[in-house]
Structure formats: C-alpha cells, structure tokens
mmCIF file of C-alpha atoms in Angstrom:
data_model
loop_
_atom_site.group_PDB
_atom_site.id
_atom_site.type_symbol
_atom_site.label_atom_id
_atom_site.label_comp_id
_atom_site.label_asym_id
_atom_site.label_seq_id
_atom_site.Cartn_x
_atom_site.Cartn_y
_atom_site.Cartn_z
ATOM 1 C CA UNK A 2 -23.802 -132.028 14.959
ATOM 2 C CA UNK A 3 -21.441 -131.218 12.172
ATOM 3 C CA UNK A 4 -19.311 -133.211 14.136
ATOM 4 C CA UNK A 5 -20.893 -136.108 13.695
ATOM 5 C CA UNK A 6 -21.573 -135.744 10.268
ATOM 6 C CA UNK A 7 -17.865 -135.272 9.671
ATOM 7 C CA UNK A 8 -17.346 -138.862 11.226
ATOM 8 C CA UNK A 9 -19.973 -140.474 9.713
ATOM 9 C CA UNK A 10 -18.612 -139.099 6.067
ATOM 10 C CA UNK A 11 -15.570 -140.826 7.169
ATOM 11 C CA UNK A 12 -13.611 -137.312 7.962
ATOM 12 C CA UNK A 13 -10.428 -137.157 9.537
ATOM 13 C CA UNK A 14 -9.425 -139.814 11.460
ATOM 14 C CA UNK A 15 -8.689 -139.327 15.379
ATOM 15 C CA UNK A 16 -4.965 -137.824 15.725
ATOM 16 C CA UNK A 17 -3.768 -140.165 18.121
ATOM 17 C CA UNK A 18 -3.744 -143.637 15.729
ATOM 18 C CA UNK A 19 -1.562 -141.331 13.097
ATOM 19 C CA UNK A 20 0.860 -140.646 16.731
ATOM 20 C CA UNK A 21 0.755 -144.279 17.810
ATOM 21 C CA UNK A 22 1.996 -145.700 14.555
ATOM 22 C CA UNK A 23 4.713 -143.049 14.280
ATOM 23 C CA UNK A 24 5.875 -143.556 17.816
ATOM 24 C CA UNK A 25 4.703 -146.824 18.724
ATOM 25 C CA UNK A 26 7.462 -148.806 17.682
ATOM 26 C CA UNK A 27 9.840 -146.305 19.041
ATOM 27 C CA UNK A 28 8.292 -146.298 21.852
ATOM 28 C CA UNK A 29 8.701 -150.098 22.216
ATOM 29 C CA UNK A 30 12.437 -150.312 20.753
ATOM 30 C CA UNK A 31 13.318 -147.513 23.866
ATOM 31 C CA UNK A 32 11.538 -149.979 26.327
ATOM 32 C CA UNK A 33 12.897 -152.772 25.113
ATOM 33 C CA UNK A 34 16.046 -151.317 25.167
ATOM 34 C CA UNK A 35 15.690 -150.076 28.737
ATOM 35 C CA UNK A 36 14.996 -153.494 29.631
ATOM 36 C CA UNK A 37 17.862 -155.433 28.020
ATOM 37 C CA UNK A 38 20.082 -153.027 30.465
ATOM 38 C CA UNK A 39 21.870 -151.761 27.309
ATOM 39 C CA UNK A 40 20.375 -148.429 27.699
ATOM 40 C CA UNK A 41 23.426 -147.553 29.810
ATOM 41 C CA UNK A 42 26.305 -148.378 27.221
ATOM 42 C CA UNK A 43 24.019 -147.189 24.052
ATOM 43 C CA UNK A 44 24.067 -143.677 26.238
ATOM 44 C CA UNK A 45 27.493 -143.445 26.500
ATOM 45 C CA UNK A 46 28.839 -144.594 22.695
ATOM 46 C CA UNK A 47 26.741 -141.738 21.527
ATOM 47 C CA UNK A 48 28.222 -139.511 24.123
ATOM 48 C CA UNK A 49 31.360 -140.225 23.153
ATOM 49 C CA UNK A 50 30.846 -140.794 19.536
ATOM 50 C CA UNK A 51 33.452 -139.300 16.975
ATOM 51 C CA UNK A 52 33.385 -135.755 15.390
ATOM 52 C CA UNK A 53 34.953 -136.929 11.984
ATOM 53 C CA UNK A 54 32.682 -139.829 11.461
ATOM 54 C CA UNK A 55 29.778 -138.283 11.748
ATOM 55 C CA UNK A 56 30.631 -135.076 9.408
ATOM 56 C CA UNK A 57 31.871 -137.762 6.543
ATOM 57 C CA UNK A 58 28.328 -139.327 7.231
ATOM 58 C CA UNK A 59 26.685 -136.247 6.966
ATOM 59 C CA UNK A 60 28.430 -135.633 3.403
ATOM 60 C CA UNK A 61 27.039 -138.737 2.827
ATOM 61 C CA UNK A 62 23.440 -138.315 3.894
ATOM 62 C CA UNK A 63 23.625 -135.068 1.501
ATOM 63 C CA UNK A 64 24.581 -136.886 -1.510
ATOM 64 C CA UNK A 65 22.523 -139.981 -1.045
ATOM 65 C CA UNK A 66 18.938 -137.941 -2.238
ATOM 66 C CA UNK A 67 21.161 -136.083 -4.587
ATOM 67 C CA UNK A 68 22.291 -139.884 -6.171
ATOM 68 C CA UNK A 69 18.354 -140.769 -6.140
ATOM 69 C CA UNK A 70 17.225 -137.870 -7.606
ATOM 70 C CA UNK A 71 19.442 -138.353 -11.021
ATOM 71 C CA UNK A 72 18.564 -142.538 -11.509
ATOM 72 C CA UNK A 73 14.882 -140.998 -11.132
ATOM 73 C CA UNK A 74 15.616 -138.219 -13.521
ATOM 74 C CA UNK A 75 17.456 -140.214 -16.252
ATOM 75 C CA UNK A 76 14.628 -142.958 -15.817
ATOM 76 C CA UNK A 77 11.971 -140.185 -16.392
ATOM 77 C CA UNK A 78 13.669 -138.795 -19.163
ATOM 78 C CA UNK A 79 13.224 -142.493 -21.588
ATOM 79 C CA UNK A 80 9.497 -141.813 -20.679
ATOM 80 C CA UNK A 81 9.303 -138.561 -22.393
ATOM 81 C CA UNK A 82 9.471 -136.103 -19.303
ATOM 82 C CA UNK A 83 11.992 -133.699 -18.658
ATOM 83 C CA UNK A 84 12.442 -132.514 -14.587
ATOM 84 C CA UNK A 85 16.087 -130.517 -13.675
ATOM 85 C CA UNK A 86 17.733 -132.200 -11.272
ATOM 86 C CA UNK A 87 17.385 -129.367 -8.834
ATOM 87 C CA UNK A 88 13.828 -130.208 -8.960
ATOM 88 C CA UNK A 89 14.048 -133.803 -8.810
ATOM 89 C CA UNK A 90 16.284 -133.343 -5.540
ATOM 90 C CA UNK A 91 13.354 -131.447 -3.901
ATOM 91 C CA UNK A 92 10.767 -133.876 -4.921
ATOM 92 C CA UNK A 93 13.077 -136.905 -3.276
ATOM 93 C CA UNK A 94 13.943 -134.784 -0.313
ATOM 94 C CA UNK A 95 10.095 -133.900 0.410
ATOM 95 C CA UNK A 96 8.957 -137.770 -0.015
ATOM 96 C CA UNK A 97 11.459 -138.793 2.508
ATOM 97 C CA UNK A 98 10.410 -136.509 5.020
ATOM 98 C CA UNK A 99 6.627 -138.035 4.232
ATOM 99 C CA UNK A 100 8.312 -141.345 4.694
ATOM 100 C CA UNK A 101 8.713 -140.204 8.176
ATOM 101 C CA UNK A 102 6.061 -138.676 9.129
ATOM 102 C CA UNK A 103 3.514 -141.130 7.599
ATOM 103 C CA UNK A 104 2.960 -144.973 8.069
ATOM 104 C CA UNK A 105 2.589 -146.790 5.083
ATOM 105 C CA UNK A 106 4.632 -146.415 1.648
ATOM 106 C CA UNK A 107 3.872 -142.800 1.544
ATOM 107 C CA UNK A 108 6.968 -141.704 -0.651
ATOM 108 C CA UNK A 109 6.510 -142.618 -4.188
ATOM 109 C CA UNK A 110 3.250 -141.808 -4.264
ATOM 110 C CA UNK A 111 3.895 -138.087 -2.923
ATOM 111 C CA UNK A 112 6.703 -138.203 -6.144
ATOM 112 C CA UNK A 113 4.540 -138.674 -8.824
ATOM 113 C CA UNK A 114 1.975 -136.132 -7.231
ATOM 114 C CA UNK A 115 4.937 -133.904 -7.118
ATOM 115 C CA UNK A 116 5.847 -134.320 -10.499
ATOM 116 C CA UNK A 117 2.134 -133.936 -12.061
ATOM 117 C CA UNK A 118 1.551 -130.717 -10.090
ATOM 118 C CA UNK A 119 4.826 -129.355 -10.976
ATOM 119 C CA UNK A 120 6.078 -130.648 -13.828
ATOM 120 C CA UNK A 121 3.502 -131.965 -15.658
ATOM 121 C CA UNK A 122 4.395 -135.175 -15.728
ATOM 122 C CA UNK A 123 0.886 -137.564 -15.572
ATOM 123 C CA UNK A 124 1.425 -140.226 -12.828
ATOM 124 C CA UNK A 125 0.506 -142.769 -15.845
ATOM 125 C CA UNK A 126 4.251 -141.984 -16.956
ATOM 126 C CA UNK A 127 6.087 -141.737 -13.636
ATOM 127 C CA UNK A 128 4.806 -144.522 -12.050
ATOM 128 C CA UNK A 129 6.859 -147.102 -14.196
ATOM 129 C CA UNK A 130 9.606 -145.307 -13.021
ATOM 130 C CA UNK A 131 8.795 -145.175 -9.070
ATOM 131 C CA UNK A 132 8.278 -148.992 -9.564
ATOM 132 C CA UNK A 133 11.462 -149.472 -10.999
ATOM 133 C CA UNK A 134 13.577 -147.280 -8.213
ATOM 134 C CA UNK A 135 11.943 -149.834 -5.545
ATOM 135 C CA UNK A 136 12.852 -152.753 -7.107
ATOM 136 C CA UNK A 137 16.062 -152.114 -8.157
ATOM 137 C CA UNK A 138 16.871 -150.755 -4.445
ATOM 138 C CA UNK A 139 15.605 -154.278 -3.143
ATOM 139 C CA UNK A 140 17.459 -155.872 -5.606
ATOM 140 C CA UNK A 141 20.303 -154.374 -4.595
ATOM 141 C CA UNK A 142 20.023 -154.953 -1.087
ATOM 142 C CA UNK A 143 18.993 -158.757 -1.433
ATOM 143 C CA UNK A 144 22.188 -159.196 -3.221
ATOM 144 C CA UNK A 145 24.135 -157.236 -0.787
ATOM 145 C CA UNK A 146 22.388 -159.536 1.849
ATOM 146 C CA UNK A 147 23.198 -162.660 -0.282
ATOM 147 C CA UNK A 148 26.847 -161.836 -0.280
ATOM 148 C CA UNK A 149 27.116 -161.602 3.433
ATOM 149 C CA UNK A 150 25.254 -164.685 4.284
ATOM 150 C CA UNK A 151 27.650 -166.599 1.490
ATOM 151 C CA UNK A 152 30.605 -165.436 3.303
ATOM 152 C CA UNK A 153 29.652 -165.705 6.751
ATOM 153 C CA UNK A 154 29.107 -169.489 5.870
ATOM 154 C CA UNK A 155 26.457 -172.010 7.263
ATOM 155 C CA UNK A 156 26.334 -170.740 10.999
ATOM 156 C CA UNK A 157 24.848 -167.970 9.812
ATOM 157 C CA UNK A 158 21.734 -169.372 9.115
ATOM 158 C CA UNK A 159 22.036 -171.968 11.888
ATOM 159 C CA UNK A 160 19.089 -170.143 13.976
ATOM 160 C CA UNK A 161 16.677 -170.582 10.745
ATOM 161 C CA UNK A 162 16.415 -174.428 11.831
ATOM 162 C CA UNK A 163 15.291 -173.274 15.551
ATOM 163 C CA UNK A 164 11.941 -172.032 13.823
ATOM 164 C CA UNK A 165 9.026 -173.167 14.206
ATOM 165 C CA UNK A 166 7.316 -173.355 10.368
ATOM 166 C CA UNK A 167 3.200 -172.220 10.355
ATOM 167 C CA UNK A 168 0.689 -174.744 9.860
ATOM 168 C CA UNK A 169 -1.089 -175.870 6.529
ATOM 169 C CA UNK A 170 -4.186 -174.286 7.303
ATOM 170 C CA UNK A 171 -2.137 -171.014 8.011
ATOM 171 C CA UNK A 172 -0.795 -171.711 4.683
ATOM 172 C CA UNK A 173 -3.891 -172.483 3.039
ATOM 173 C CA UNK A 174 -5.905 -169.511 4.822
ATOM 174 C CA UNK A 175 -3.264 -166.746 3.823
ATOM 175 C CA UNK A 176 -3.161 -168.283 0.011
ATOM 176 C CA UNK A 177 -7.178 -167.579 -0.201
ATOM 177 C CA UNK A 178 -6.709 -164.468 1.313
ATOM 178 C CA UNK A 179 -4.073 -163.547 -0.839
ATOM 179 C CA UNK A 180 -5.873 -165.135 -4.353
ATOM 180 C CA UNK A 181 -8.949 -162.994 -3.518
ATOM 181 C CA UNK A 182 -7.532 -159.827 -3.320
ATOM 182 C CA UNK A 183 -4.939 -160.063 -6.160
ATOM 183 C CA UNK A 184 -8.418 -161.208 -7.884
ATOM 184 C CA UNK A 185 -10.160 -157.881 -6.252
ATOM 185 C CA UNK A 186 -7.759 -155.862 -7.399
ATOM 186 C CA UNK A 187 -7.909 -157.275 -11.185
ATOM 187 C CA UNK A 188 -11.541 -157.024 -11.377
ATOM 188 C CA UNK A 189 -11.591 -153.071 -9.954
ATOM 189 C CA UNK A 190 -8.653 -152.359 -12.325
ATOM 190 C CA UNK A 191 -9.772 -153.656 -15.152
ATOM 191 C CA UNK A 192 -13.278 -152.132 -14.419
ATOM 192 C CA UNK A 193 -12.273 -148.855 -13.365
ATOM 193 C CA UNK A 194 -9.132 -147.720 -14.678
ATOM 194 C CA UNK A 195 -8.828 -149.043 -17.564
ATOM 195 C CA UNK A 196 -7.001 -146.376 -19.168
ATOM 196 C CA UNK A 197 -4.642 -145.656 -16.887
ATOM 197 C CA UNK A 198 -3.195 -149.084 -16.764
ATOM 198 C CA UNK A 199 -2.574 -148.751 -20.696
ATOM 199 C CA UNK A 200 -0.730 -145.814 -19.674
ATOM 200 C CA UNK A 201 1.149 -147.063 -17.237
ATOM 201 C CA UNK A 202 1.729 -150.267 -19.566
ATOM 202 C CA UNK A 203 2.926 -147.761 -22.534
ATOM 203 C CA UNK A 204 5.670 -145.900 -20.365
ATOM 204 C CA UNK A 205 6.962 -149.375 -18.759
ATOM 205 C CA UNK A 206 7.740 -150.337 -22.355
ATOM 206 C CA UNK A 207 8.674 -146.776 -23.010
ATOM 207 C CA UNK A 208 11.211 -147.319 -20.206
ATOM 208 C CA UNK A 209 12.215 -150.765 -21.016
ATOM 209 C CA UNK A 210 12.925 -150.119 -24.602
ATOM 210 C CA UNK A 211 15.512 -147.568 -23.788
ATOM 211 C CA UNK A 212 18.410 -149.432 -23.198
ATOM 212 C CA UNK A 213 21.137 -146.755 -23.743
ATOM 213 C CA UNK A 214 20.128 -145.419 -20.270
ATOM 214 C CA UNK A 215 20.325 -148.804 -18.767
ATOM 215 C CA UNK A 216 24.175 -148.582 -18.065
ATOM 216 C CA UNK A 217 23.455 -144.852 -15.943
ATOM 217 C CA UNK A 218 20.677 -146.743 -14.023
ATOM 218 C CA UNK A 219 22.599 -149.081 -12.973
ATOM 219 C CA UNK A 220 25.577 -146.966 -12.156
ATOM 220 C CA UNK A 221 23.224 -145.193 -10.048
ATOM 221 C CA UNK A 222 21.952 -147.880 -7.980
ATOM 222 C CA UNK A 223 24.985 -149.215 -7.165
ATOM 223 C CA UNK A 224 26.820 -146.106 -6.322
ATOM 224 C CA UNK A 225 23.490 -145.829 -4.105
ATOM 225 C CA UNK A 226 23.752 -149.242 -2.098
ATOM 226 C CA UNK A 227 27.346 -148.192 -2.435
ATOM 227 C CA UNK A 228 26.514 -144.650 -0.379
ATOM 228 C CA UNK A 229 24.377 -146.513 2.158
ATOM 229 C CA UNK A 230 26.834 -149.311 2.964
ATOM 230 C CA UNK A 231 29.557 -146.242 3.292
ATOM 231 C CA UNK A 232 26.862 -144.655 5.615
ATOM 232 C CA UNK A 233 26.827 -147.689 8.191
ATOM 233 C CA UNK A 234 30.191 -148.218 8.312
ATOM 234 C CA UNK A 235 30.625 -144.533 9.194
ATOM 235 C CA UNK A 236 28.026 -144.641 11.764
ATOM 236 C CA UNK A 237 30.079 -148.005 13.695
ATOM 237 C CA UNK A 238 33.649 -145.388 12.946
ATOM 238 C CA UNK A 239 32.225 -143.037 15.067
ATOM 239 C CA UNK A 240 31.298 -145.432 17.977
ATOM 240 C CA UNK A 241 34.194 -146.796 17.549
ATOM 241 C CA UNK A 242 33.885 -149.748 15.730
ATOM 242 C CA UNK A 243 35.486 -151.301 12.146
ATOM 243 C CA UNK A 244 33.368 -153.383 10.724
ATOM 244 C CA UNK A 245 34.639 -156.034 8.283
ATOM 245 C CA UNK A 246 32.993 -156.885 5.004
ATOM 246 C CA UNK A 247 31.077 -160.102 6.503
ATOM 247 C CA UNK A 248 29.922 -157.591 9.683
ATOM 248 C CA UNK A 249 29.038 -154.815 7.072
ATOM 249 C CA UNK A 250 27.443 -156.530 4.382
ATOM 250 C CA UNK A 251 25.289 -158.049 7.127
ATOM 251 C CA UNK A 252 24.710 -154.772 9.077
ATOM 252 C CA UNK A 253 24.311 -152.391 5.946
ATOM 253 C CA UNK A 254 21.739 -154.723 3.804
ATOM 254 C CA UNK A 255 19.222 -156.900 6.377
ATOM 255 C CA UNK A 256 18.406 -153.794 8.449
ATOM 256 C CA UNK A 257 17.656 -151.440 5.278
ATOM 257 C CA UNK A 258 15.981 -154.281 3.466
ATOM 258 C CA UNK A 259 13.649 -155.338 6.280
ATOM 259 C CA UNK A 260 12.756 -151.241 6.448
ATOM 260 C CA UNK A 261 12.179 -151.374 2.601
ATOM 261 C CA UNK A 262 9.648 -153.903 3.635
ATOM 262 C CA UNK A 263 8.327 -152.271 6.638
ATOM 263 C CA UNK A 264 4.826 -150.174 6.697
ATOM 264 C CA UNK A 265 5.707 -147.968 9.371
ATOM 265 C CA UNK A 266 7.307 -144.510 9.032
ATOM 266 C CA UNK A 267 10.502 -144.789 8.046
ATOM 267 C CA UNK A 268 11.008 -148.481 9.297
ATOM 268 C CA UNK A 269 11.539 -147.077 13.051
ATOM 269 C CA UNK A 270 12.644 -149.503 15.605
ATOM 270 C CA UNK A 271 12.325 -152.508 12.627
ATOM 271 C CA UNK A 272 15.949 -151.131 10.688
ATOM 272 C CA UNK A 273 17.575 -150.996 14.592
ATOM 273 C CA UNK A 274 16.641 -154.109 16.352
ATOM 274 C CA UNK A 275 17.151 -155.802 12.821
ATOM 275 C CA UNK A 276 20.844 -154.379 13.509
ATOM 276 C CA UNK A 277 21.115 -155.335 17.179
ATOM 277 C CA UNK A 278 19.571 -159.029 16.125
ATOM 278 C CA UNK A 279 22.303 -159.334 13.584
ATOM 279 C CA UNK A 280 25.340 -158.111 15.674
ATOM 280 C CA UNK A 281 24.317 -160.747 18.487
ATOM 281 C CA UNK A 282 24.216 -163.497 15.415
ATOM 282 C CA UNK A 283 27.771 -162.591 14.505
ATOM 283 C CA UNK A 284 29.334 -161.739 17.594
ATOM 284 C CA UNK A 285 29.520 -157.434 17.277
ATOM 285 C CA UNK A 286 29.152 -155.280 20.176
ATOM 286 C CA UNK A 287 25.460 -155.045 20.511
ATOM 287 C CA UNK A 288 25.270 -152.154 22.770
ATOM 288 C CA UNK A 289 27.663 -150.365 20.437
ATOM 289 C CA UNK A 290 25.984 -151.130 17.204
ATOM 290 C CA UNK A 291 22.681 -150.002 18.540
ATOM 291 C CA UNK A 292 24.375 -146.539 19.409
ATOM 292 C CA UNK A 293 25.615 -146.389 15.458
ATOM 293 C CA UNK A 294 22.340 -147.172 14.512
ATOM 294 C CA UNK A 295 20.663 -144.344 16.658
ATOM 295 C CA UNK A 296 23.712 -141.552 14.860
ATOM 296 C CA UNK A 297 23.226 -143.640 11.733
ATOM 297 C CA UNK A 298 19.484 -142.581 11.664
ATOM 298 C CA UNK A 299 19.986 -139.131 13.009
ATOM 299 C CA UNK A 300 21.890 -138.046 11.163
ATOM 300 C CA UNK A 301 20.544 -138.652 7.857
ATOM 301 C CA UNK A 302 17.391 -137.052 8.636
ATOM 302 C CA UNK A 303 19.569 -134.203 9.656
ATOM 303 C CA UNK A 304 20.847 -134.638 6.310
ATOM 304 C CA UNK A 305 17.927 -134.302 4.167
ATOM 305 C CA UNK A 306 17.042 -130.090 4.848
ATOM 306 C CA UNK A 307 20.784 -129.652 4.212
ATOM 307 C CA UNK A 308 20.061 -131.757 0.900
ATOM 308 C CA UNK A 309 16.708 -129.582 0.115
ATOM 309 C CA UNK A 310 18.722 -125.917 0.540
ATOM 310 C CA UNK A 311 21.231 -127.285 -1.855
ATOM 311 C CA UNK A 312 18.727 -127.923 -4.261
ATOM 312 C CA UNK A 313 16.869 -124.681 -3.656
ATOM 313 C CA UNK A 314 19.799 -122.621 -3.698
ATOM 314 C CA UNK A 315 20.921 -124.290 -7.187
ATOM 315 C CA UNK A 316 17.480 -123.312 -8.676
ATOM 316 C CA UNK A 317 17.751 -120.014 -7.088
ATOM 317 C CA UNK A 318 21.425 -119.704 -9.070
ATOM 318 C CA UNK A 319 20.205 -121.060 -12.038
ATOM 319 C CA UNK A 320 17.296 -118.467 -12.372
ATOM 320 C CA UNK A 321 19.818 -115.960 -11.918
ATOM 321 C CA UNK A 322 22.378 -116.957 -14.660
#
C-alpha cells in the first residue's frame, strides 16, 4: 500500500530508466562497434597503447578541473562571493562526476547548490556565472571547429549537400512547439519567480560591469580549449598516431562540442562516434582513433579523484599553516 502511494505521489522513479540512459548509448556504440568489425583493431591499439602518452594525459586531466575551477572563481569573485580555489576545485570535480552519473545537464546546477550550502553563495549570484562558463566553452569550441573546417577547405563539408533537409510542416510544427514553451516559460517566470530573476539580472550586470577580470577569463578559457585539444592529441600519441592541426582541430572541437550539446551522461557514445565519423571524413585511421577516444575518456575520469585529493589535501595544508 505505501507502495503505491509512493508512486502515485510521483516517488522515485523505477531504477532501470536512470541505468538505460547511462548505458544505453554505450551499450549501442559497443554493438555498433562490434558490428563494423573494428572491435578487433580498437582491442589491440589500446593493448598496445603508449606508457608516456597516457601519463602526460593524465597531468592533463588533473589540471583541466584545476583551470575550471579558477575562471569560475575569478568570475564569482566580480559578483561579490569569495570561494578558495581549493574549494572551487572540489565543487568542479564533484559536478563532473554528476555529469556522469546523471543524464541531463546535471553539473552546473549541482555547482551552485554546492556553493549555497557551502559557501553561502545564493544561486541568484552564481548562476550568471555557470551561464557564462557554458557559453564561453561553446564559444570556444565553435571557433576551434570553425578553424578546422576553414582549413580543411570545401570537401569538408561536401557530405552536408547529401542531406536530406526536413519538411515545412516539420519546420512549422517545431517553431510552435518551440514559441509555446519559450512563452510557458515567460509566463511561469515572471509569475513565480519574480525575484529571483532580478537577482540573477543584478549579478549578470554585476559580472558584466567588471571588465578588469575580463582579460583572466579569457586567459582561462583558452588555456582550457587549449588543455583539451592537448588532451586529444595525447590520446592519438599513445595509439600511435600524430595528428596534424586540420585532423586535430577537427577531432578535438566537433566531438566535445556535440557532447556540450548532448543530454546524456557525459555525452557517452555521442563524443566517440562523433570522432570515428570525423576520422572517416578526413581520411584518419578509424579503428585507431576510436581506441584514443576510449584512453582519451578513461583516463580523464581517472583523472578527476586524483584532481579532488589535490584539492583536499591543499585545504587540509592550508588549515594547518
């Protein structure tokens, strides 16, 4: 009976559509890589993959949260709120590992929770910020992207004319659908929260107005896309592969970009058969690049606890002192 009532309150929902979105697409990427008869040659690059490669790519998968952490900390600080950078490391560490454990766009959310409970920092304030470290990663990525498709020239695109384009009613029907929620969402916000949107509003401007941390900002996000490009072409180094700046810029910005995009956990499967789609466009070793992708991945999540102990063990030092 209490059961029942726990479904009908809308309780928990069953454990296995939380398991098929995390391992569904996995689960499909394996298969389809089973049946491509890759699975073979993908085996054996990671068998024989590189020692070096992969430590320098650990380094990197260290620093990369550590890099995120201070753009988000020097972007919190022109809204008023103060977090160590110890801290902030933690709170980036912990929302990555959300990122793959939960579909959806789990991690900045689970930041600014973070931050309130911790810090005191009112999700009114950090939000701005959260926005901002998503679109300046896209924006970095699209022009990444950009520059690759500039240099690899026309027959890059040349499968973009094989398309078929959707139908006007398509068009029409997702342009309604799309006008009546944006309209929705205007009528709940400005019945509802009101005050929290002013907030919000006051600590984008906040964070706009401060221009003399613009410069760090943007220091940061490049020497982040600058960290993740480094990252890819480590993970081809250690199957064996150099990739050129066409072949990276390619590799290293579509994939992340489309797992930006991507509601499921962590962009699994999408960010690898992105990869393997774009090294048969341009003529790379698909079997290998697949295999870079799979250490590429790995190792970055092994990464992230080695990230979190460094932070921990900083905050544990700085108590001390």
């Amino acid at each position: 009976m209490s059961g029942e009532a726990t479904r009908a309150a809308g309780g928990p929902r069953p454990r296995w559509r939380s398991l098929l979105l995390v391992w569904g697409p996995l689960t499909v990427a394996l298969l389809a890589l089973v049946a491509s008869g890759q699975a073979g040659a993908v085996a054996r690059a990671i068998g024989d993959a590189r020692v070096g490669p992969l430590l320098a790519l650990l380094g990197v998968g260290v620093a990369l949260p550590v890099v995120h952490a201070r753009r988000w900390q020097t972007m919190l600080r022109s809204v008023a709120a103060e977090v160590p950078l110890p801290h902030a490391v933690e709170m980036t560490v912990t929302a990555s590992l959300v990122n793959y454990a939960v579909p959806g766009y789990a991690g900045s959310p689970v930041k600014g929770v973070l931050a309130r409970q911790l810090h005191d920092v009112g999700f009114g304030r950090s939000l701005p910020t959260l926005a901002a470290e998503q679109v300046l990663d896209a924006a970095a990525l699209t022009l990444g992207a950009a520059a690759g498709l500039a240099l690899a020239g026309p027959s890059a695109l040349a499968w973009v004319g094989e398309l078929d384009g959707p139908s006007w009613p398509a068009v029409l029907t997702g342009g309604a659908v799309a006008l009546g929620g944006v309209g929705a969402a205007v009528l709940v916000v400005r019945r509802y929260a009101a005050r929290f949107v002013e907030r919000v509003l006051a600590s984008g401007r906040m964070l706009a107005a401060d221009r003399g941390r613009w410069v760090p900002v943007l220091l940061l996000t490049v020497a982040y896309w600058g960290l993740n490009i480094a990252a890819v072409w480590l993970g081809a180094r250690a199957v064996g592969l150099t990739l050129g700046p066409v072949a990276l810029l390619l590799l290293a910005n579509v994939p992340l970009l489309v797992g930006l995009a991507s509601p499921l956990p962590g962009g699994l499967g999408l960010r690898e058969g992105a990869m393997a789609g774009i090294a048969g466009v341009i003529g790379v070793p698909v079997a290998a690049i697949v295999a870079a992708a799979v250490l590429h991945r790995g190792v970055l999540v092994a990464a992230l606890p080695l990230a979190l102990g460094g932070a921990r063990l900083a905050r544990g030092y700085g108590r001390w002192r």
